[in-house]
Coordinates of C-alpha atoms in Angstrom, one line a residue:
X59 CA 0.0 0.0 0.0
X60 CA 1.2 3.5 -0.7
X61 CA 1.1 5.8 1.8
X62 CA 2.6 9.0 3.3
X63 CA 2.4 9.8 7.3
X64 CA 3.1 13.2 8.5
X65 CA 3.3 14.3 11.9
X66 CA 4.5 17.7 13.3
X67 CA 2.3 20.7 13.5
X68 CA 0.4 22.5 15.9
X69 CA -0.3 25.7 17.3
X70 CA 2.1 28.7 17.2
X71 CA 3.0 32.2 17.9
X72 CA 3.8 34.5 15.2
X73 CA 7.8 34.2 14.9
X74 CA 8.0 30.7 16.2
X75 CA 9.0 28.1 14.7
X76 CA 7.8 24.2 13.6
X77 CA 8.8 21.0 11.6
X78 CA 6.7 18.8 10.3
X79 CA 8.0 15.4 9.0
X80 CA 6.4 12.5 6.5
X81 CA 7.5 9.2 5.8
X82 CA 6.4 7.3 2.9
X83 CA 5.7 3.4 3.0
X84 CA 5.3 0.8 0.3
X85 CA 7.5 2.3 -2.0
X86 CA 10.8 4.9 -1.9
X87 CA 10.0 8.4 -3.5
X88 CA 12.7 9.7 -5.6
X89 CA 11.5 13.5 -4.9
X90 CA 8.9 14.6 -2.3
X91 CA 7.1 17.4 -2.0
X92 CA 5.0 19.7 0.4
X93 CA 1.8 21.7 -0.3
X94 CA -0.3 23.9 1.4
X95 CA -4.7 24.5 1.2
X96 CA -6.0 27.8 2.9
X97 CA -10.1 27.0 3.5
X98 CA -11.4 27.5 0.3
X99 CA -8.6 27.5 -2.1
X100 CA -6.8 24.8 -4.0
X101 CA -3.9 23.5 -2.6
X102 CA -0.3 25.7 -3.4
X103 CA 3.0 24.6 -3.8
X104 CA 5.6 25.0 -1.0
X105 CA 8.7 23.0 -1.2
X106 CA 10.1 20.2 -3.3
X107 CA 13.4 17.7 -3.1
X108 CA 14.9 15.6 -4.8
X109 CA 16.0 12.9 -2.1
X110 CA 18.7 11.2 -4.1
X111 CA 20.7 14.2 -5.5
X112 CA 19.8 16.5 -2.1
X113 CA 18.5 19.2 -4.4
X114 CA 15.4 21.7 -3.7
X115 CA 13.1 24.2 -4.7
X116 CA 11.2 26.9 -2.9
X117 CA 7.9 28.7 -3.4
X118 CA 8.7 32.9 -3.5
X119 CA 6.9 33.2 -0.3
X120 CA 8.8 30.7 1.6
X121 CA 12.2 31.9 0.6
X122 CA 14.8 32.2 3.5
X123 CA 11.9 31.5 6.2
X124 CA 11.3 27.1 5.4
X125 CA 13.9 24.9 4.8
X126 CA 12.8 21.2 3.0
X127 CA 15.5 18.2 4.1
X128 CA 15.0 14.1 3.5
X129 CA 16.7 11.7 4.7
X130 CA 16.7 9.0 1.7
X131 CA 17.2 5.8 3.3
X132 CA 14.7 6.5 6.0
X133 CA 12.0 7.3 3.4
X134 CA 11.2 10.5 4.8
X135 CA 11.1 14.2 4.8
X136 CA 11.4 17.4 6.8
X137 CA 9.7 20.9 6.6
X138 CA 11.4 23.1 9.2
X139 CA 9.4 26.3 9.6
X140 CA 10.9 29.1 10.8
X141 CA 9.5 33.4 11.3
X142 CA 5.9 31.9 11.0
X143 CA 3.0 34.4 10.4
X144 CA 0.1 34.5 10.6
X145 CA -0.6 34.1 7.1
X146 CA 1.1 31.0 7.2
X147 CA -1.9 29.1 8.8
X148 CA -3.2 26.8 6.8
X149 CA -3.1 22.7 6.2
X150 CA 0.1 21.4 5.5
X151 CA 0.2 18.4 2.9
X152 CA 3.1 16.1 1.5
X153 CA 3.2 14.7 -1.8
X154 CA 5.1 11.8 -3.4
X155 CA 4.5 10.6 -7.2
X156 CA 5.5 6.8 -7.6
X157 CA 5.3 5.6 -10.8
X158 CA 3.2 8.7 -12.0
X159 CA 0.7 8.1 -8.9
X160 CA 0.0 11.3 -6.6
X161 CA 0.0 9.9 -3.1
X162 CA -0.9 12.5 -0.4
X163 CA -0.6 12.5 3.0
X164 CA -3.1 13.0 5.8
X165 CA -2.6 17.1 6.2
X166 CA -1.3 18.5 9.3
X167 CA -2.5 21.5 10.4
X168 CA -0.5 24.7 11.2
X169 CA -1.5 27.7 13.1
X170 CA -0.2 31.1 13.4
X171 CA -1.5 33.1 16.4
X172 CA -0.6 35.3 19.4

C-alpha cells in the first residue's frame, strides 16, 4: 500500500517556529514534496526535493523562512518552519508521485497566532 504519514504541527506564535515530518511506506520516492490549502482554495506549492541528488526548490513566499530536508534511506522528509506568520496558517500536505501516482498525505494542520 502506498502511503505517506506526516506528523509535526500545531499551534504557534507568530515568529516561532515548527517542523513537520512525512515518511512514505510501500515504496521509496525519488523527490517529495510539500503543499499547502488555505479553506477554500486549491492547494499551493511549497517546497520540493529531490532525495537522491539532495536538491530543492522553494515557493517565493517561503524563501529564506522554510527549509525542506529528507533523509533517503529512511524514506522520509522534513519541513522546518521558521518566522511563522500568521498568514502561514493553513493545512500542511506532503506529496510523493510513484510511478506517476499522486500519493498524499493526511494534512497537518498549522496555526499562526498570538
Amino acid at each position: 500500500q502506498l502511503q505517506l504519514v506526516q506528523s509535526g504541527g500545531g499551534l504557534v506564535t507568530p515568529g516561532g517556529s515548527l517542523r513537520l515530518s512525512c515518511t512514505a511506506s510501500g515504496f521509496s520516492p525519488n523527490s517529495m514534496y510539500w503543499y499547502r490549502e488555505f479553506p477554500g482554495k486549491d492547494r499551493e506549492w511549497v517546497a520540493t526535493i529531490h532525495l537522491g541528488e539532495g536538491t530543492t526548490r522553494y515557493a517565493d513566499f517561503v524563501k529564506g523562512r522554510f527549509t525542506i530536508s529528507g533523509d533517503d534511506a529512511k524514506r522520509t522528509t522534513y519541513l522546518q518552519m521558521n518566522s511563522l506568520q500568521s498568514e502561514d496558517t493553513a493545512v500542511y500536505y506532503c506529496n510523493a508521485r510513484p510511478g506517476g501516482i499522486t500519493t498524499w498525505g493526511q494534512g497537518t494542520q498549522v496555526t499562526v497566532s498570538s
